[in-house]
PDB file of N, CA and C in Angstrom:
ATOM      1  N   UNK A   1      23.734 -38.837  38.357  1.00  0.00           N
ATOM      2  CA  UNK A   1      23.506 -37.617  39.092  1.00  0.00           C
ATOM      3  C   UNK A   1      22.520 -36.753  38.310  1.00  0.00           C
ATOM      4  N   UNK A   2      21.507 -36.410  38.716  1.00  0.00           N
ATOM      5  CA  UNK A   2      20.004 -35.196  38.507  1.00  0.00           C
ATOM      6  C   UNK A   2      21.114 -33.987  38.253  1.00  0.00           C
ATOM      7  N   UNK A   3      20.488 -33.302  36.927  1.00  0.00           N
ATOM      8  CA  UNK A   3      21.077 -31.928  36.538  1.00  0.00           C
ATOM      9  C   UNK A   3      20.002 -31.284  37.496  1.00  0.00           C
ATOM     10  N   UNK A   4      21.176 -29.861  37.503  1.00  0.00           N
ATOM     11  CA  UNK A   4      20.439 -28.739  38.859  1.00  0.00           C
ATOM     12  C   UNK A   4      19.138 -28.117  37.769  1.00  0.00           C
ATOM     13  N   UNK A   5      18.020 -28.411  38.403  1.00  0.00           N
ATOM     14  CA  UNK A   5      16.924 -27.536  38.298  1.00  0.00           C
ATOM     15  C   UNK A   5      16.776 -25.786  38.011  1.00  0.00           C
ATOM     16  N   UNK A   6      16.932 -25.348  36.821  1.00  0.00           N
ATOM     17  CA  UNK A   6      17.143 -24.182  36.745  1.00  0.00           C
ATOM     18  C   UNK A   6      15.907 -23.261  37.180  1.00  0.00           C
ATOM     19  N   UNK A   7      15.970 -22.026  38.168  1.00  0.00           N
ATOM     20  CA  UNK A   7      15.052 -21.341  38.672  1.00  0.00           C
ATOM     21  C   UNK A   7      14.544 -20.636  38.147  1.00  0.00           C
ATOM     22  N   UNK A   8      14.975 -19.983  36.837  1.00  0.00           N
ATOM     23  CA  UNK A   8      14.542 -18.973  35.862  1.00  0.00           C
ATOM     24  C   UNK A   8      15.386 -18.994  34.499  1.00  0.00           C
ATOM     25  N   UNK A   9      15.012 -20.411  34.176  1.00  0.00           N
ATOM     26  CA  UNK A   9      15.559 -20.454  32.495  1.00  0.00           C
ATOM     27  C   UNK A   9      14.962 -19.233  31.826  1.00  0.00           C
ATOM     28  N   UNK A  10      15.895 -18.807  30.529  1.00  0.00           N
ATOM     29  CA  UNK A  10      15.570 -17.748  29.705  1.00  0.00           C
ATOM     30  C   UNK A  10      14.709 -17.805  28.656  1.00  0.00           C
ATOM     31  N   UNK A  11      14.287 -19.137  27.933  1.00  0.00           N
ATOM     32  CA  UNK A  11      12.981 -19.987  27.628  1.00  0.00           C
ATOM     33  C   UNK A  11      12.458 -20.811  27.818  1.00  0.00           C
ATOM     34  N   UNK A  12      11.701 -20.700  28.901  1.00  0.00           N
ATOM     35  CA  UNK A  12      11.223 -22.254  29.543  1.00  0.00           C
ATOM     36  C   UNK A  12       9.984 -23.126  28.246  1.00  0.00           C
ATOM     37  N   UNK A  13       9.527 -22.431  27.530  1.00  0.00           N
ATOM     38  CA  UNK A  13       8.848 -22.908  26.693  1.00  0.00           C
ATOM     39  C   UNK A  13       9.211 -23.732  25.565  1.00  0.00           C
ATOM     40  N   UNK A  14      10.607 -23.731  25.952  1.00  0.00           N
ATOM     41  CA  UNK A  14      11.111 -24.830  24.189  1.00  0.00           C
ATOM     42  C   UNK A  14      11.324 -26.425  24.986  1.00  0.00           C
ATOM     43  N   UNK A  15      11.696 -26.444  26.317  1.00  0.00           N
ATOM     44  CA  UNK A  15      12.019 -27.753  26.924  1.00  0.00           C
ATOM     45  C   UNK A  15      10.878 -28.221  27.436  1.00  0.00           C
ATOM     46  N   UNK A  16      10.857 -29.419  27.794  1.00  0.00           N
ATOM     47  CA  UNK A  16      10.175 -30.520  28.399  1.00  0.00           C
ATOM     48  C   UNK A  16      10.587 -30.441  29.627  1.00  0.00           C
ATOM     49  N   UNK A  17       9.637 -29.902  31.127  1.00  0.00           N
ATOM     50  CA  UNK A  17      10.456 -30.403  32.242  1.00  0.00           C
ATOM     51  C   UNK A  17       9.640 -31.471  32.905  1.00  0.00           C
ATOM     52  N   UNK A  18       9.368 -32.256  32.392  1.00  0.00           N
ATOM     53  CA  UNK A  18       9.322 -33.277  33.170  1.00  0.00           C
ATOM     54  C   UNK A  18       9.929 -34.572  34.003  1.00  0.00           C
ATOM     55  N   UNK A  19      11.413 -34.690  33.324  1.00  0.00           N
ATOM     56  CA  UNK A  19      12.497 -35.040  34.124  1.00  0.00           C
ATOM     57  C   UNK A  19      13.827 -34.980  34.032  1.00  0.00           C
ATOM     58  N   UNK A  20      14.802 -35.293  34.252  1.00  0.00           N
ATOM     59  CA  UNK A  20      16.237 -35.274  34.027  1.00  0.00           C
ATOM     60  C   UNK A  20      16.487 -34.940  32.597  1.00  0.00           C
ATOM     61  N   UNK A  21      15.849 -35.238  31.490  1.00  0.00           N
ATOM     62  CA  UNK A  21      16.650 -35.258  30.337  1.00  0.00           C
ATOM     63  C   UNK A  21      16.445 -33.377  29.803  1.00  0.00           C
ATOM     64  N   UNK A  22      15.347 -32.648  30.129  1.00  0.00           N
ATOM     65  CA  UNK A  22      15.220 -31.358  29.316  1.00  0.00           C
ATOM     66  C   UNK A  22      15.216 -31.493  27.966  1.00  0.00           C
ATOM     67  N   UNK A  23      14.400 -32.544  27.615  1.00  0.00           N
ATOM     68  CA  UNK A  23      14.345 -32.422  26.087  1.00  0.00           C
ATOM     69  C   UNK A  23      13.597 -31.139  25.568  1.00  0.00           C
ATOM     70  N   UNK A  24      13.770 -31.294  24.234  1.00  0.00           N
ATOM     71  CA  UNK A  24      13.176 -30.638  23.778  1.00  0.00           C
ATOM     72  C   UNK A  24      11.779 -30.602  23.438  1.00  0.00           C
ATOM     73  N   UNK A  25      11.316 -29.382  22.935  1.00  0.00           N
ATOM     74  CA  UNK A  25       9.701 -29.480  23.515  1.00  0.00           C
ATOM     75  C   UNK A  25       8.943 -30.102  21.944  1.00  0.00           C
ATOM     76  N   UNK A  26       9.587 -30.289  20.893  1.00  0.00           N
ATOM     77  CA  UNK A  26       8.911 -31.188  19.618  1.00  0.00           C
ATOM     78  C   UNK A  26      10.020 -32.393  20.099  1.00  0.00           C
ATOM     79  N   UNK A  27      10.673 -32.643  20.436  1.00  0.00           N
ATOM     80  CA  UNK A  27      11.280 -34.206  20.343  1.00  0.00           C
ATOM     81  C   UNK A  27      11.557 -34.684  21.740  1.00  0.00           C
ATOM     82  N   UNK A  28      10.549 -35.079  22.498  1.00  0.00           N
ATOM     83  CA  UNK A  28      10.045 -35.688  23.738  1.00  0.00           C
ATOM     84  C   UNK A  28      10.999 -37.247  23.821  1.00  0.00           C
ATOM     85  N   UNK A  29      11.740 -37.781  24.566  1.00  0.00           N
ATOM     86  CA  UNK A  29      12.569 -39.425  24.227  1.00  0.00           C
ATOM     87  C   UNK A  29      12.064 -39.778  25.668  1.00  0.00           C
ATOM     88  N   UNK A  30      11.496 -39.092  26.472  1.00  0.00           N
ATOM     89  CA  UNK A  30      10.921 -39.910  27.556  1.00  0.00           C
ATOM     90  C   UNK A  30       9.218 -40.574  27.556  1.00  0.00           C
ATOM     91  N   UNK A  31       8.731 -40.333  26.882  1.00  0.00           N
ATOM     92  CA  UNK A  31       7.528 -40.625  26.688  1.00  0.00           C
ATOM     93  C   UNK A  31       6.523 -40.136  27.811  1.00  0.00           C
ATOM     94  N   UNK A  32       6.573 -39.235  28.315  1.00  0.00           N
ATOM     95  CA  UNK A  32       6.282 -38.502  29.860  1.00  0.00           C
ATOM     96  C   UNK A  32       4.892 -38.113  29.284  1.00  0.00           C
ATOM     97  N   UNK A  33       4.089 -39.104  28.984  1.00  0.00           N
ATOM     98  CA  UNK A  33       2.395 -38.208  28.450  1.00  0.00           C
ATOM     99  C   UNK A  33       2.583 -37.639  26.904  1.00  0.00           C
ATOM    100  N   UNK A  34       1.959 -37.388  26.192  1.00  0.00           N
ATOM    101  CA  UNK A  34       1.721 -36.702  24.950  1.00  0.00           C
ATOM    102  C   UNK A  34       2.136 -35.159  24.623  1.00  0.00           C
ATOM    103  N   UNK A  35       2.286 -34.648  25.668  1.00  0.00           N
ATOM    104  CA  UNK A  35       2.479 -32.684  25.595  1.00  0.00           C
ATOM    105  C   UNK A  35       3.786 -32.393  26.690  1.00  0.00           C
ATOM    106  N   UNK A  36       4.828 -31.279  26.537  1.00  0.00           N
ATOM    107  CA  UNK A  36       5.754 -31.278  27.319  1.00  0.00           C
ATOM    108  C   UNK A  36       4.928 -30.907  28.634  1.00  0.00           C
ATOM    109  N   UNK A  37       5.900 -31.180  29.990  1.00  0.00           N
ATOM    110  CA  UNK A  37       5.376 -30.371  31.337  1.00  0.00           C
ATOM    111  C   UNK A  37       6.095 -29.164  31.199  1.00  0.00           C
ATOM    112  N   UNK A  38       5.316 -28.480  31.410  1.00  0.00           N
ATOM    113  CA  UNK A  38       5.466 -26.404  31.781  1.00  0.00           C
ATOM    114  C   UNK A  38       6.431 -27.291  33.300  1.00  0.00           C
ATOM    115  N   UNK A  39       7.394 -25.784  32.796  1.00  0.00           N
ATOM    116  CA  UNK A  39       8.078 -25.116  34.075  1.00  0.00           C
ATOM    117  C   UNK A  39       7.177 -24.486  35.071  1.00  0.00           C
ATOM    118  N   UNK A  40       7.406 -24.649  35.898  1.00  0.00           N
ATOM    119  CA  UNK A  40       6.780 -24.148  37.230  1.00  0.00           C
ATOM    120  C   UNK A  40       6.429 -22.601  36.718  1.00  0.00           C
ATOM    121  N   UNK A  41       7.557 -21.764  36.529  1.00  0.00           N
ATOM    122  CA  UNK A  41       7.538 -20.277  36.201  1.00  0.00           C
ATOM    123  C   UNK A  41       6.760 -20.227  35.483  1.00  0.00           C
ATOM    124  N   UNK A  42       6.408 -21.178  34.458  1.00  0.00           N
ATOM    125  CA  UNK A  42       4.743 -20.754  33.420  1.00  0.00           C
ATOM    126  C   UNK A  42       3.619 -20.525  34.030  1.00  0.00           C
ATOM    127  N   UNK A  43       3.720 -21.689  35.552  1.00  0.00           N
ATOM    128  CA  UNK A  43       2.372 -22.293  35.920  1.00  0.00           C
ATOM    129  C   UNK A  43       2.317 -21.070  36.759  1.00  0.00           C
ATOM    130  N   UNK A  44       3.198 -20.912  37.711  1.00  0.00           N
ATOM    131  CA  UNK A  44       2.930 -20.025  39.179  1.00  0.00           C
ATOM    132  C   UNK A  44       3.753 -18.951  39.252  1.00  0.00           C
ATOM    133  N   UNK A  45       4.743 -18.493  37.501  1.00  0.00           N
ATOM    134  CA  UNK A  45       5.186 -17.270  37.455  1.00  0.00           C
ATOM    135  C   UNK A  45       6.273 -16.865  38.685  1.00  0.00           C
ATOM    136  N   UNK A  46       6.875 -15.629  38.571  1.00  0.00           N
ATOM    137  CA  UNK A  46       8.138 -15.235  39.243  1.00  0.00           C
ATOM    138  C   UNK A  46       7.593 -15.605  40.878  1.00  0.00           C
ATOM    139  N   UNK A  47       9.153 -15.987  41.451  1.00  0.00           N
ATOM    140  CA  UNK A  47       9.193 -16.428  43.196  1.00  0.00           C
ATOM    141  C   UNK A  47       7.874 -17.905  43.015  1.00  0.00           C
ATOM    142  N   UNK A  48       8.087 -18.598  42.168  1.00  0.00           N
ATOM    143  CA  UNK A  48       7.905 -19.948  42.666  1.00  0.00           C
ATOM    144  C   UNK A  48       8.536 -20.931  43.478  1.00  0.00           C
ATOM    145  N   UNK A  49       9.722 -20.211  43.637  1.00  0.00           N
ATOM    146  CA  UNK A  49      10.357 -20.959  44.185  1.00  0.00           C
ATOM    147  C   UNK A  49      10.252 -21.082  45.414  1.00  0.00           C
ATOM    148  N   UNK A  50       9.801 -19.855  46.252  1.00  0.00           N
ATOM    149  CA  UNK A  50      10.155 -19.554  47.138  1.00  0.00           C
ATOM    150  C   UNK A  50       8.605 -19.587  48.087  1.00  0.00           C
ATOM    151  N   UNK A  51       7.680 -20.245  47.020  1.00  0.00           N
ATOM    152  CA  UNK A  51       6.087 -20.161  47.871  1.00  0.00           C
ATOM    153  C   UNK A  51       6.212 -22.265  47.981  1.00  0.00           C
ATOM    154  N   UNK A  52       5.658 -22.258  49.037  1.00  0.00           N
ATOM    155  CA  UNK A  52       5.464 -23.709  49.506  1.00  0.00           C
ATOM    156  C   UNK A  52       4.133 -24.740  49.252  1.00  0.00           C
ATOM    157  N   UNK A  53       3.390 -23.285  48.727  1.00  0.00           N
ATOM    158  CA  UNK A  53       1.878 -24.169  48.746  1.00  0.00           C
ATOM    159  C   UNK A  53       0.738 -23.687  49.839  1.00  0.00           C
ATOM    160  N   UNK A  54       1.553 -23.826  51.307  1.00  0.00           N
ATOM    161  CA  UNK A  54       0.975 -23.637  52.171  1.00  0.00           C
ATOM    162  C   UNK A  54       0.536 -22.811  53.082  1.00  0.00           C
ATOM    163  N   UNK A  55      -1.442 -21.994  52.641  1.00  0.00           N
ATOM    164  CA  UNK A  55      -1.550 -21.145  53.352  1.00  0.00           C
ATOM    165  C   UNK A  55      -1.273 -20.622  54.739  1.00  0.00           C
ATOM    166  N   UNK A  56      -0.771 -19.419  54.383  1.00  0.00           N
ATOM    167  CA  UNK A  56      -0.109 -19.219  56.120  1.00  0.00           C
ATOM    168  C   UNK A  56       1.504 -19.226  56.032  1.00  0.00           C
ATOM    169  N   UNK A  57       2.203 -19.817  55.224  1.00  0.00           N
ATOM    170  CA  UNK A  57       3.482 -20.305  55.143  1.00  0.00           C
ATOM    171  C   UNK A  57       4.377 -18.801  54.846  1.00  0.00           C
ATOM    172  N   UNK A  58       3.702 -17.659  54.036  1.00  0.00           N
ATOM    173  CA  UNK A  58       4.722 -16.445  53.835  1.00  0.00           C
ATOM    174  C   UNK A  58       4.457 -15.751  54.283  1.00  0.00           C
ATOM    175  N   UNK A  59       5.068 -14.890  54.539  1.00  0.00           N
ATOM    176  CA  UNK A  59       5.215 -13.493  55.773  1.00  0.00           C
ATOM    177  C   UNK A  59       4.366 -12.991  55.976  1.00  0.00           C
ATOM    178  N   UNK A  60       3.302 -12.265  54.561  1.00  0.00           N
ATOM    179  CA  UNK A  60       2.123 -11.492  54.904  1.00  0.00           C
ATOM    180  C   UNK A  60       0.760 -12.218  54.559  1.00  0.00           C
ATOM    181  N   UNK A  61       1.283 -13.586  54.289  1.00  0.00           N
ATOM    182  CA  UNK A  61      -0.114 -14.074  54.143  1.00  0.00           C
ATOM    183  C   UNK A  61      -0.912 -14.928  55.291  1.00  0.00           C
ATOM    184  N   UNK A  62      -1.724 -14.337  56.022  1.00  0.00           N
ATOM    185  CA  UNK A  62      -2.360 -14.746  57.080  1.00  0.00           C
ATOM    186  C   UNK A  62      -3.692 -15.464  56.847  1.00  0.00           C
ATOM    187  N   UNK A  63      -3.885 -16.781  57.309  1.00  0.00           N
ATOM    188  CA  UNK A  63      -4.735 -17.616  56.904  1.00  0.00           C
ATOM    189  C   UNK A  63      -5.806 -17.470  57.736  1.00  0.00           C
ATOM    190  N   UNK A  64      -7.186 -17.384  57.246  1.00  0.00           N
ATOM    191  CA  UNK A  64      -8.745 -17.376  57.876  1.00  0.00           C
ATOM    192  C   UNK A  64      -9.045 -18.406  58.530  1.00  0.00           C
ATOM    193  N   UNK A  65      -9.636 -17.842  59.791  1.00  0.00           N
ATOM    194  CA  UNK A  65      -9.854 -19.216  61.042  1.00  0.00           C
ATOM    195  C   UNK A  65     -10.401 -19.932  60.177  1.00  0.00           C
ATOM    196  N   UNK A  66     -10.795 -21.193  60.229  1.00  0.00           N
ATOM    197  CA  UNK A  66     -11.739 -22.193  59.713  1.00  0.00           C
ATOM    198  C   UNK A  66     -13.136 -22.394  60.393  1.00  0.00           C
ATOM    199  N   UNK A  67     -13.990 -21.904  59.971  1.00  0.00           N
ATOM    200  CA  UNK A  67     -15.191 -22.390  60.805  1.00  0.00           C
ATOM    201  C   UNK A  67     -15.476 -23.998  60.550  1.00  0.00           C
ATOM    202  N   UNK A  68     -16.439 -24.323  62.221  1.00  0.00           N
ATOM    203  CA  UNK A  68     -16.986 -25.437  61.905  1.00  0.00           C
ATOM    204  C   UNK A  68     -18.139 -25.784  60.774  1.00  0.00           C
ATOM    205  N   UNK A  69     -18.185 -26.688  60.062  1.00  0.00           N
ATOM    206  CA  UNK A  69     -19.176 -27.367  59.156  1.00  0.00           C
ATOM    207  C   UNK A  69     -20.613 -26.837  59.980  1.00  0.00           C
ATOM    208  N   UNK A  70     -21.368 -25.978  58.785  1.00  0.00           N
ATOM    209  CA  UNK A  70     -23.045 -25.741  59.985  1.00  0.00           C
ATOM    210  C   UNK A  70     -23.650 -27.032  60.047  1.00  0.00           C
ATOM    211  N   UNK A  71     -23.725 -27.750  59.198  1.00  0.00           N
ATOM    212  CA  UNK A  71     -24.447 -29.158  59.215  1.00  0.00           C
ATOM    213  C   UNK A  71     -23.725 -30.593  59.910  1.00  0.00           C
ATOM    214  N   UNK A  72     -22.794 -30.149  60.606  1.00  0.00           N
ATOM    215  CA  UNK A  72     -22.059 -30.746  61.371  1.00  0.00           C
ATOM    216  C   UNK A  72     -23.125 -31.453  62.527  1.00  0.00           C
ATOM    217  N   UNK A  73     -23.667 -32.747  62.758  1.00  0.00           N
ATOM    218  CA  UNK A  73     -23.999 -33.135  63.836  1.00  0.00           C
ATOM    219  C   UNK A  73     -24.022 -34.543  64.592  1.00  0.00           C
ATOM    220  N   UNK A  74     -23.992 -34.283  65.697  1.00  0.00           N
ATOM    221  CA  UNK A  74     -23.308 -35.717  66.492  1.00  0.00           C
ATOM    222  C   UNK A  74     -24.286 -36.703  65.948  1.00  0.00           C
ATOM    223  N   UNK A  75     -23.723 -37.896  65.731  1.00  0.00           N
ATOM    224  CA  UNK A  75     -24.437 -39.271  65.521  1.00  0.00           C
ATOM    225  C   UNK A  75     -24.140 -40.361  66.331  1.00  0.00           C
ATOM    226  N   UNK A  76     -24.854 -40.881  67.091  1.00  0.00           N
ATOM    227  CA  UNK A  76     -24.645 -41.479  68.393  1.00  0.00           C
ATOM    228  C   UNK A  76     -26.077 -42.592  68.125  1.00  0.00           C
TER     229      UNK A  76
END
């Protein structure tokens, strides 16, 4: 069973999150690359949790029509 994913550890900088184990961030036993993975909260900071990625996806963020490509032309 996967330990629960903590949403706002109190030092995310001493662990490794790159998978189940939370090692520690000098003694790595998964071999997950050379450098620990940052917690999300390092990368994308407070309410990561709660953003999806996808423009348009939260309440006040309203996404810009897309124009067509100008160099867009039929090939036939």
């Amino acid at each position: 069973m996967a330990k629960r994913f903590p949403i706002n550890p109190a030092h995310p900088e001493r662990n490794c999150w790159g998978c189940d184990r939370f090692c520690a961030a000098d003694a790595l036993l998964c071999g997950n690359g050379s450098e620990r993975t940052q917690h999300p909260i390092e990368t994308f900071g407070p309410g990561w949790e709660s953003w999806s990625g996808i423009p348009g996806d939260m309440e006040d963020d309203t996404p810009a029509a897309e124009a067509p490509a100008a160099d867009a032309r039929a090939t036939g």
